[in-house]
CSV table of C-alpha atoms (C1' of nucleotides) in Angstrom, one decimal:
chain,number,residue,atom,x,y,z
A,265,MET,CA,-21.0,-11.5,11.9
A,266,THR,CA,-19.7,-15.1,12.0
A,267,THR,CA,-16.0,-14.2,12.4
A,268,THR,CA,-14.3,-18.2,14.3
A,269,PRO,CA,-12.2,-16.7,17.4
A,270,ALA,CA,-9.5,-19.0,16.3
A,271,PRO,CA,-8.6,-19.3,19.9
A,272,ASP,CA,-4.8,-18.6,19.9
A,273,SER,CA,-2.9,-20.3,22.8
A,274,ALA,CA,0.0,-17.6,22.8
A,275,MET,CA,-2.8,-14.4,22.7
A,276,GLU,CA,-4.6,-15.0,26.1
A,277,GLY,CA,-2.8,-11.7,28.2
A,278,LEU,CA,-3.1,-9.8,25.6
A,279,ARG,CA,-5.6,-6.8,25.9
A,280,GLU,CA,-7.3,-4.9,22.9
A,281,GLU,CA,-5.3,-2.2,23.8
A,282,ASP,CA,-1.6,-4.7,23.1
A,283,TYR,CA,-3.3,-5.6,19.8
A,284,LEU,CA,-3.9,-2.5,18.4
A,285,ARG,CA,-0.1,-1.9,18.6
A,286,LEU,CA,0.8,-5.2,18.2
A,287,ASP,CA,-1.3,-4.7,14.9
A,288,GLN,CA,0.2,-1.3,14.1
A,289,GLN,CA,3.8,-3.2,13.9
A,290,ILE,CA,3.2,-6.1,11.6
A,291,CYS,CA,0.5,-4.1,9.2
A,292,PHE,CA,3.6,-1.5,9.1
A,293,SER,CA,6.3,-3.9,8.4
A,294,LEU,CA,4.3,-5.2,5.4
A,295,HIS,CA,3.5,-1.9,3.9
A,296,ALA,CA,7.0,-0.5,4.3
A,297,ALA,CA,8.4,-3.8,2.9
A,298,SER,CA,6.1,-3.6,-0.6
A,299,ARG,CA,6.8,-0.1,-0.3
A,300,ALA,CA,10.8,-0.4,-0.2
A,301,PHE,CA,10.5,-3.3,-2.9
A,302,GLY,CA,8.7,-1.0,-4.7
A,303,GLY,CA,11.6,1.7,-4.6
A,304,LEU,CA,14.3,-0.9,-5.6
A,305,TYR,CA,12.7,-2.2,-8.5
A,306,ARG,CA,11.5,1.9,-9.8
A,307,VAL,CA,15.4,2.5,-9.6
A,308,ILE,CA,16.7,-0.5,-11.4
A,309,LEU,CA,13.6,-1.0,-14.1
A,310,LYS,CA,14.5,2.6,-14.9
A,311,ASP,CA,16.9,1.6,-17.5
A,312,LEU,CA,14.3,-1.0,-19.0
A,313,GLY,CA,12.0,2.2,-19.0
A,314,LEU,CA,9.2,-0.4,-17.5
A,315,THR,CA,7.9,0.3,-14.2
A,316,TYR,CA,7.4,-2.4,-11.3
A,317,PRO,CA,3.6,-3.8,-12.5
A,318,GLN,CA,4.9,-3.4,-15.9
A,319,TYR,CA,7.7,-5.3,-15.5
A,320,LEU,CA,5.8,-8.2,-13.5
A,321,VAL,CA,3.3,-8.1,-16.9
A,322,MET,CA,6.1,-8.9,-19.0
A,323,LEU,CA,7.7,-11.8,-17.1
A,324,VAL,CA,4.1,-13.8,-17.6
A,325,LEU,CA,4.3,-12.6,-21.3
A,326,TRP,CA,8.9,-14.1,-21.3
A,327,GLU,CA,7.4,-16.9,-19.6
A,328,HIS,CA,4.3,-17.8,-21.5
A,329,GLY,CA,4.0,-15.9,-25.2
A,330,GLU,CA,1.1,-14.8,-25.3
A,331,LEU,CA,-1.9,-14.8,-23.5
A,332,PRO,CA,-5.6,-13.3,-23.4
A,333,VAL,CA,-5.9,-10.4,-21.1
A,334,LYS,CA,-7.6,-12.8,-18.4
A,335,LYS,CA,-5.1,-15.0,-17.6
A,336,VAL,CA,-2.7,-11.7,-17.9
A,337,GLY,CA,-4.8,-10.9,-14.8
A,338,GLU,CA,-5.1,-15.1,-13.6
A,339,HIS,CA,-1.9,-14.7,-13.2
A,340,LEU,CA,-1.3,-11.7,-11.5
A,341,ARG,CA,-4.0,-11.2,-9.2
A,342,LEU,CA,-5.0,-8.4,-11.2
A,343,ASP,CA,-8.9,-7.3,-13.3
A,344,SER,CA,-9.3,-5.7,-16.4
A,345,GLY,CA,-9.4,-1.7,-14.7
A,346,THR,CA,-5.4,-2.1,-13.7
A,347,LEU,CA,-4.5,-4.3,-17.0
A,348,SER,CA,-6.8,-2.4,-19.7
A,349,PRO,CA,-4.3,0.9,-18.8
A,350,LEU,CA,-1.0,-0.5,-18.2
A,351,LEU,CA,-1.4,-3.1,-21.5
A,352,LYS,CA,-2.3,0.3,-23.1
A,353,ARG,CA,0.8,1.9,-22.0
A,354,LEU,CA,2.6,-1.0,-23.1
A,355,GLU,CA,1.8,-1.2,-26.5
A,356,THR,CA,2.3,3.0,-26.6
A,357,ALA,CA,5.7,1.5,-25.8
A,358,GLY,CA,6.2,-0.6,-28.6
A,359,LEU,CA,7.0,-3.8,-26.2
A,360,VAL,CA,3.3,-5.6,-26.7
A,361,ARG,CA,0.8,-6.1,-29.5
A,362,ARG,CA,-2.9,-6.6,-28.7
A,363,GLU,CA,-5.1,-8.6,-30.8
A,364,ARG,CA,-8.9,-9.7,-30.8
A,365,SER,CA,-9.0,-13.2,-30.8
A,366,ALA,CA,-10.6,-15.1,-34.0
A,367,ARG,CA,-12.0,-17.9,-31.6
A,368,ASP,CA,-13.4,-15.7,-28.9
A,369,GLU,CA,-14.2,-12.0,-30.4
A,370,ARG,CA,-14.5,-11.4,-26.0
A,371,SER,CA,-11.1,-11.8,-26.0
A,372,VAL,CA,-7.9,-10.0,-27.0
A,373,LEU,CA,-4.6,-11.3,-27.1
A,374,VAL,CA,-1.6,-9.8,-25.7
A,375,GLY,CA,1.9,-10.8,-27.0
A,376,LEU,CA,5.2,-9.4,-27.4
A,377,THR,CA,6.6,-7.4,-30.2
A,378,ASP,CA,10.3,-8.1,-31.3
A,379,GLU,CA,11.5,-5.0,-29.0
A,380,GLY,CA,9.3,-6.8,-26.1
A,381,VAL,CA,11.1,-10.4,-26.9
A,382,ALA,CA,14.6,-8.2,-27.0
A,383,LEU,CA,13.6,-6.5,-23.8
A,384,ARG,CA,14.6,-9.6,-22.1
A,385,GLU,CA,17.7,-10.2,-22.9
A,386,GLN,CA,18.2,-6.5,-20.4
A,387,ALA,CA,15.9,-7.7,-17.9
A,388,LEU,CA,18.0,-11.1,-17.6
A,389,ARG,CA,20.5,-8.8,-15.1
A,390,VAL,CA,17.5,-7.3,-13.4
A,391,PRO,CA,17.1,-10.6,-10.9
A,392,ARG,CA,20.6,-10.5,-9.4
A,393,ARG,CA,20.6,-7.2,-8.6
A,394,ILE,CA,17.8,-7.2,-6.7
A,395,SER,CA,18.5,-10.8,-5.0
A,396,ALA,CA,21.8,-9.1,-4.2
A,397,ALA,CA,20.2,-6.2,-2.2
A,398,THR,CA,17.9,-8.0,-0.4
A,399,GLY,CA,20.8,-9.6,1.2
A,400,PHE,CA,19.1,-13.1,1.8
A,401,ASP,CA,20.3,-16.2,-0.2
A,402,VAL,CA,18.0,-19.0,-2.3
A,403,ALA,CA,16.5,-20.8,1.1
A,404,GLU,CA,15.9,-17.4,2.8
A,405,ILE,CA,13.5,-16.1,-0.2
A,406,LEU,CA,12.4,-19.8,-0.8
A,407,ASP,CA,11.0,-19.7,3.0
A,408,LEU,CA,9.5,-15.9,3.2
A,409,ARG,CA,8.3,-16.7,-0.2
A,410,SER,CA,6.4,-19.4,0.9
A,411,ARG,CA,5.4,-17.5,4.4
A,412,LEU,CA,4.1,-14.9,2.3
A,413,ASP,CA,2.0,-17.5,0.3
A,414,LYS,CA,0.7,-18.6,2.9
A,415,LEU,CA,-0.3,-15.4,4.0
A,416,THR,CA,-1.5,-14.4,1.5
A,417,ASP,CA,-4.0,-17.7,0.9
A,418,ALA,CA,-5.3,-17.4,4.1
A,419,LEU,CA,-6.1,-13.4,4.1
A,420,ASP,CA,-7.6,-14.2,1.0
A,421,ALA,CA,-10.1,-16.9,2.2
A,422,ALA,CA,-10.9,-14.4,5.3
A,423,ALA,CA,-11.6,-11.4,3.0
A,424,LEU,CA,-14.2,-14.0,1.3
A,425,GLU,CA,-15.5,-14.6,4.8
A,426,GLU,CA,-15.7,-11.4,5.4
A,427,THR,CA,-17.5,-10.5,2.7
A,428,PRO,CA,-21.5,-9.3,3.3
A,429,ASP,CA,-22.6,-10.7,0.4
A,430,HIS,CA,-20.8,-14.2,0.6
A,431,GLU,CA,-23.8,-17.1,1.2
B,167,MET,CA,0.2,-21.8,-5.9
B,168,THR,CA,3.2,-23.4,-7.8
B,169,THR,CA,5.2,-25.7,-5.7
B,170,THR,CA,8.7,-24.6,-4.6
B,171,PRO,CA,10.9,-25.3,-7.7
B,172,ALA,CA,14.4,-27.2,-7.6
B,173,PRO,CA,15.4,-25.8,-3.6
B,174,ASP,CA,19.4,-25.5,-4.6
B,175,SER,CA,21.4,-25.5,-1.6
B,176,ALA,CA,23.5,-22.3,-2.9
B,177,MET,CA,23.4,-20.0,-5.9
B,178,GLU,CA,26.2,-21.2,-7.3
B,179,GLY,CA,24.2,-23.4,-10.3
B,180,LEU,CA,21.8,-21.3,-11.3
B,181,ARG,CA,21.8,-19.3,-14.3
B,182,GLU,CA,20.4,-16.6,-16.2
B,183,GLU,CA,17.3,-17.7,-16.4
B,184,ASP,CA,16.4,-19.1,-13.5
B,185,TYR,CA,17.0,-15.8,-11.6
B,186,LEU,CA,14.3,-14.5,-13.8
B,187,ARG,CA,11.9,-17.2,-12.8
B,188,LEU,CA,13.2,-17.3,-8.8
B,189,ASP,CA,12.8,-13.4,-8.9
B,190,GLN,CA,9.3,-14.1,-11.1
B,191,GLN,CA,8.5,-15.9,-7.8
B,192,ILE,CA,9.2,-13.3,-4.6
B,193,CYS,CA,8.5,-10.1,-6.9
B,194,PHE,CA,5.0,-12.0,-7.2
B,195,SER,CA,5.0,-13.2,-3.5
B,196,LEU,CA,5.3,-9.8,-1.9
B,197,HIS,CA,3.3,-8.4,-4.2
B,198,ALA,CA,0.2,-10.3,-3.5
B,199,ALA,CA,0.7,-10.3,0.0
B,200,SER,CA,0.5,-6.8,0.1
B,201,ARG,CA,-2.5,-6.6,-1.9
B,202,ALA,CA,-4.4,-9.3,-0.1
B,203,PHE,CA,-4.3,-7.9,2.9
B,204,GLY,CA,-5.2,-4.1,1.3
B,205,GLY,CA,-8.1,-6.7,0.7
B,206,LEU,CA,-8.9,-7.8,3.6
B,207,TYR,CA,-8.6,-4.8,5.9
B,208,ARG,CA,-11.2,-3.0,2.8
B,209,VAL,CA,-13.4,-5.3,4.1
B,210,ILE,CA,-12.8,-5.3,7.6
B,211,LEU,CA,-12.4,-1.0,8.0
B,212,LYS,CA,-15.9,-0.6,5.7
B,213,ASP,CA,-17.3,0.1,8.9
B,214,LEU,CA,-15.3,2.4,10.4
B,215,GLY,CA,-15.5,4.1,6.8
B,216,LEU,CA,-11.7,4.3,6.7
B,217,THR,CA,-9.7,3.3,4.0
B,218,TYR,CA,-6.2,0.9,4.7
B,219,PRO,CA,-3.7,4.4,4.4
B,220,GLN,CA,-6.2,5.8,6.0
B,221,TYR,CA,-5.9,3.1,9.4
B,222,LEU,CA,-2.6,3.5,9.6
B,223,VAL,CA,-2.6,7.4,9.9
B,224,MET,CA,-5.4,7.3,12.7
B,225,LEU,CA,-3.3,4.7,14.6
B,226,VAL,CA,-0.6,6.9,14.8
B,227,LEU,CA,-2.4,9.8,15.7
B,228,TRP,CA,-4.0,7.7,18.6
B,229,GLU,CA,-0.8,6.5,20.2
B,230,HIS,CA,1.2,10.5,19.6
B,231,GLY,CA,-1.9,12.6,19.8
B,232,GLU,CA,-0.9,15.7,17.9
B,233,LEU,CA,1.9,15.5,15.5
B,234,PRO,CA,2.7,17.9,12.3
B,235,VAL,CA,2.5,17.0,9.2
B,236,LYS,CA,6.1,15.9,8.8
B,237,LYS,CA,6.3,13.5,11.6
B,238,VAL,CA,2.8,12.0,10.6
B,239,GLY,CA,4.9,11.1,7.6
B,240,GLU,CA,8.2,9.7,9.0
B,241,HIS,CA,6.2,7.2,11.0
B,242,LEU,CA,4.6,5.7,7.7
B,243,ARG,CA,7.4,6.6,5.3
B,244,LEU,CA,4.9,8.9,3.1
B,245,ASP,CA,5.6,12.6,2.0
B,246,SER,CA,3.3,15.4,1.8
B,247,GLY,CA,2.4,14.5,-1.7
B,248,THR,CA,0.3,11.4,-0.1
B,249,LEU,CA,-0.2,12.9,3.2
B,250,SER,CA,-1.9,16.4,2.4
B,251,PRO,CA,-4.6,15.0,0.0
B,252,LEU,CA,-5.6,12.3,2.7
B,253,LEU,CA,-5.7,14.4,5.3
B,254,LYS,CA,-8.4,16.6,4.1
B,255,ARG,CA,-10.1,14.1,3.5
B,256,LEU,CA,-9.9,12.8,7.3
B,257,GLU,CA,-10.6,16.7,7.8
B,258,THR,CA,-13.8,16.3,5.7
B,259,ALA,CA,-14.9,13.2,7.6
B,260,GLY,CA,-14.4,15.2,10.8
B,261,LEU,CA,-11.8,12.7,12.3
B,262,VAL,CA,-9.4,15.0,12.1
B,263,ARG,CA,-8.2,18.5,12.4
B,264,ARG,CA,-4.9,20.9,11.4
B,265,GLU,CA,-3.6,24.1,12.2
B,266,ARG,CA,-0.7,26.3,11.3
B,267,SER,CA,1.4,25.7,14.0
B,268,ALA,CA,2.2,29.1,16.1
B,269,ARG,CA,5.7,28.3,16.5
B,270,ASP,CA,6.6,27.8,13.3
B,271,GLU,CA,4.1,29.1,10.3
B,272,ARG,CA,5.4,26.3,7.6
B,273,SER,CA,4.3,23.4,9.8
B,274,VAL,CA,0.4,22.0,10.2
B,275,LEU,CA,-0.4,20.5,13.0
B,276,VAL,CA,-2.9,17.2,12.7
B,277,GLY,CA,-4.6,16.4,15.7
B,278,LEU,CA,-7.8,14.2,16.4
B,279,THR,CA,-11.7,15.5,16.7
B,280,ASP,CA,-13.5,14.4,19.6
B,281,GLU,CA,-15.1,11.7,17.1
B,282,GLY,CA,-11.3,10.9,16.1
B,283,VAL,CA,-11.4,9.8,19.3
B,284,ALA,CA,-13.8,7.9,19.9
B,285,LEU,CA,-13.7,6.6,16.4
B,286,ARG,CA,-10.8,4.4,18.6
B,287,GLU,CA,-13.3,2.6,20.7
B,288,GLN,CA,-14.6,0.8,17.3
B,289,ALA,CA,-11.0,0.3,16.0
B,290,LEU,CA,-9.8,-1.7,19.1
B,291,ARG,CA,-11.3,-4.9,17.5
B,292,VAL,CA,-9.9,-4.5,14.3
B,293,PRO,CA,-6.4,-5.7,15.0
B,294,ARG,CA,-8.3,-9.3,16.8
B,295,ARG,CA,-10.0,-9.8,13.8
B,296,ILE,CA,-6.7,-9.3,11.6
B,297,SER,CA,-4.8,-11.6,13.4
B,298,ALA,CA,-7.5,-13.8,13.6
B,299,ALA,CA,-7.4,-13.9,9.2
B,300,THR,CA,-3.8,-14.5,9.3
B,301,GLY,CA,-4.1,-18.0,10.8
B,302,PHE,CA,-0.3,-17.3,12.1
B,303,ASP,CA,0.1,-17.2,16.3
B,304,VAL,CA,2.5,-14.4,18.0
B,305,ALA,CA,5.4,-15.9,17.5
B,306,GLU,CA,5.2,-16.3,13.6
B,307,ILE,CA,3.9,-12.8,13.2
B,308,LEU,CA,6.4,-11.1,15.2
B,309,ASP,CA,9.2,-13.6,12.8
B,310,LEU,CA,7.8,-12.8,9.8
B,311,ARG,CA,7.7,-8.9,10.5
B,312,SER,CA,11.4,-8.7,11.3
B,313,ARG,CA,12.2,-10.8,8.5
B,314,LEU,CA,10.3,-7.8,6.7
B,315,ASP,CA,12.0,-5.2,8.4
B,316,LYS,CA,15.6,-6.4,7.9
B,317,LEU,CA,14.1,-6.7,4.2
B,318,THR,CA,13.2,-2.9,4.2
B,319,ASP,CA,16.6,-2.2,5.6
B,320,ALA,CA,18.7,-4.1,3.0
B,321,LEU,CA,16.7,-3.0,0.4
B,322,ASP,CA,16.2,1.1,1.4
B,323,ALA,CA,19.6,0.8,1.7
B,324,ALA,CA,20.7,-0.6,-2.0
B,325,ALA,CA,18.1,1.5,-3.4
B,326,LEU,CA,20.0,4.5,-1.6
B,327,GLU,CA,23.4,2.6,-3.5
B,328,GLU,CA,21.8,2.3,-7.1
B,329,THR,CA,20.3,6.1,-7.2
B,330,PRO,CA,22.2,7.7,-9.5
B,331,ASP,CA,23.3,11.3,-8.1
B,332,HIS,CA,24.4,9.1,-4.9
B,333,GLU,CA,27.9,10.4,-3.9
C,29,DC,C1',-34.4,-21.4,-32.5
C,30,DG,C1',-34.7,-17.3,-29.4
C,31,DC,C1',-34.0,-15.6,-25.2
C,32,DC,C1',-31.0,-14.7,-21.0
C,33,DA,C1',-27.5,-15.2,-17.7
C,34,DT,C1',-22.6,-15.9,-18.2
C,35,DT,C1',-18.0,-13.6,-19.5
C,36,DC,C1',-14.5,-10.6,-20.9
C,37,DA,C1',-12.6,-6.0,-21.7
C,38,DG,C1',-13.1,-1.5,-21.4
C,39,DT,C1',-14.4,2.9,-18.9
C,40,DT,C1',-15.3,6.1,-15.2
C,41,DG,C1',-14.4,7.5,-10.6
C,42,DT,C1',-11.6,7.3,-6.1
C,43,DG,C1',-8.0,7.1,-3.6
C,44,DC,C1',-2.5,5.8,-2.9
C,45,DA,C1',2.3,6.6,-3.8
C,46,DC,C1',5.8,8.9,-5.8
C,47,DA,C1',8.7,12.5,-8.4
C,48,DA,C1',9.0,16.6,-9.9
C,49,DT,C1',7.3,21.8,-8.8
C,50,DT,C1',6.1,26.1,-6.4
C,51,DT,C1',5.1,28.7,-2.2
C,52,DA,C1',6.2,30.5,2.0
C,53,DA,C1',8.9,30.6,6.4
C,54,DT,C1',12.9,30.7,8.4
C,55,DT,C1',17.5,29.4,9.4
C,56,DG,C1',22.6,30.4,9.2
C,57,DT,C1',26.2,33.4,6.9
C,58,DG,C1',28.7,36.8,5.8
D,273,DC,C1',20.8,43.0,8.8
D,274,DA,C1',20.6,41.4,4.0
D,275,DC,C1',20.0,36.9,1.7
D,276,DA,C1',21.0,32.7,0.6
D,277,DA,C1',19.8,28.0,1.2
D,278,DT,C1',17.2,25.2,3.9
D,279,DT,C1',12.6,23.2,5.5
D,280,DA,C1',7.5,22.9,4.9
D,281,DA,C1',2.9,21.9,3.4
D,282,DA,C1',0.4,21.4,-0.9
D,283,DT,C1',-0.2,21.0,-5.6
D,284,DT,C1',0.6,19.0,-10.1
D,285,DG,C1',1.0,15.1,-13.5
D,286,DT,C1',1.7,9.6,-13.6
D,287,DG,C1',0.9,5.3,-12.7
D,288,DC,C1',-1.2,1.5,-10.1
D,289,DA,C1',-5.6,-1.1,-7.4
D,290,DC,C1',-10.2,-1.6,-7.3
D,291,DA,C1',-15.3,-1.2,-7.1
D,292,DA,C1',-19.1,-0.1,-10.1
D,293,DC,C1',-20.7,-0.4,-14.7
D,294,DT,C1',-21.2,-0.9,-20.2
D,295,DG,C1',-21.0,-2.7,-23.8
D,296,DA,C1',-20.7,-6.7,-27.0
D,297,DA,C1',-19.7,-11.8,-27.2
D,298,DT,C1',-20.8,-16.0,-26.4
D,299,DG,C1',-23.1,-20.8,-24.5
D,300,DG,C1',-26.8,-22.7,-22.2
D,301,DC,C1',-31.4,-24.1,-21.4
D,302,DG,C1',-36.3,-24.1,-22.9
DNA sequence: CGCCATTCAGTTGTGCACAATTTAATTGTG
DNA sequence: CACAATTAAATTGTGCACAACTGAATGGCG
């Protein structure tokens, strides 16, 4: 229980009740925004036959080519428990190919099939539609992105601190 | 993680390929931030025996008291498909009580048990820990919240436009 | 060299999100 | 009043997220 109090100058006058309401606001907002994004992607990606997380995996493969499952997971912050069934579905859909690495038999290399490579052409029109849907210009998007990344780093660090078996 | 690539002032000069990369950045960031938040809440809420979505439901009930399932769903943007099993688990945990409305037999009223009311005392210390973990002050949180809400509204409107059966 | 801790992918189990459907109650309209 | 349309909750089915665990392969170290 070694929580750093982080004395915020502006929070002095707030009671715990106010915190509870403020907290409600921020977690509601983030939760809602995340799901709204997922909802729009769901509609737009329906033509491609991809879900939102599947689209993220395809983006990684389009950019980096063949990768071991581990590396894909590092790019997306996902573990094998999520990726294994997801990749199996992409393989069933014919977009992705999986094979054991010869160099390291523990590792499985994930690569694109011809069909997977071809799908990139369809995907190229997705970002413009998403971008237009946000109503934000590039500067706003970049600014929001940097704030979210900063938030993510802080939250990850804090979660690590809070974890009981953290020595 | 990676630094901002070529912060061009306008979208004019961007090709579709650039869009695809930019898009990757923003959807990665939002996805990651959302899950980082979930991860921290998971750690902090473990003491209370609540998941993050369950905590959101409890916040609504602490603030508004007894409500029909429909109203809870409106506050959280969730439907009965998500809420029914979630509320059943809260009921099993002894925090929540469900009963058919006498006025409208279709409706089910969700209320807090004594135990559910009592849990609020434990929950009061959660927001301060979350807030401290973000490393953001109140002004930053409020600013981020308003941007996210604006984004959510835009995305919802766009998803509606994109829906095929939208007249 | 041989053993053991580590690493990687996969599996299992729990819970959330959401679409589509089902059932029952209510409301609106002729 | 009767009956069709609507509404509320629950159920079913798919997919994602993550913790905990399994099993196989690897690499380090005595």
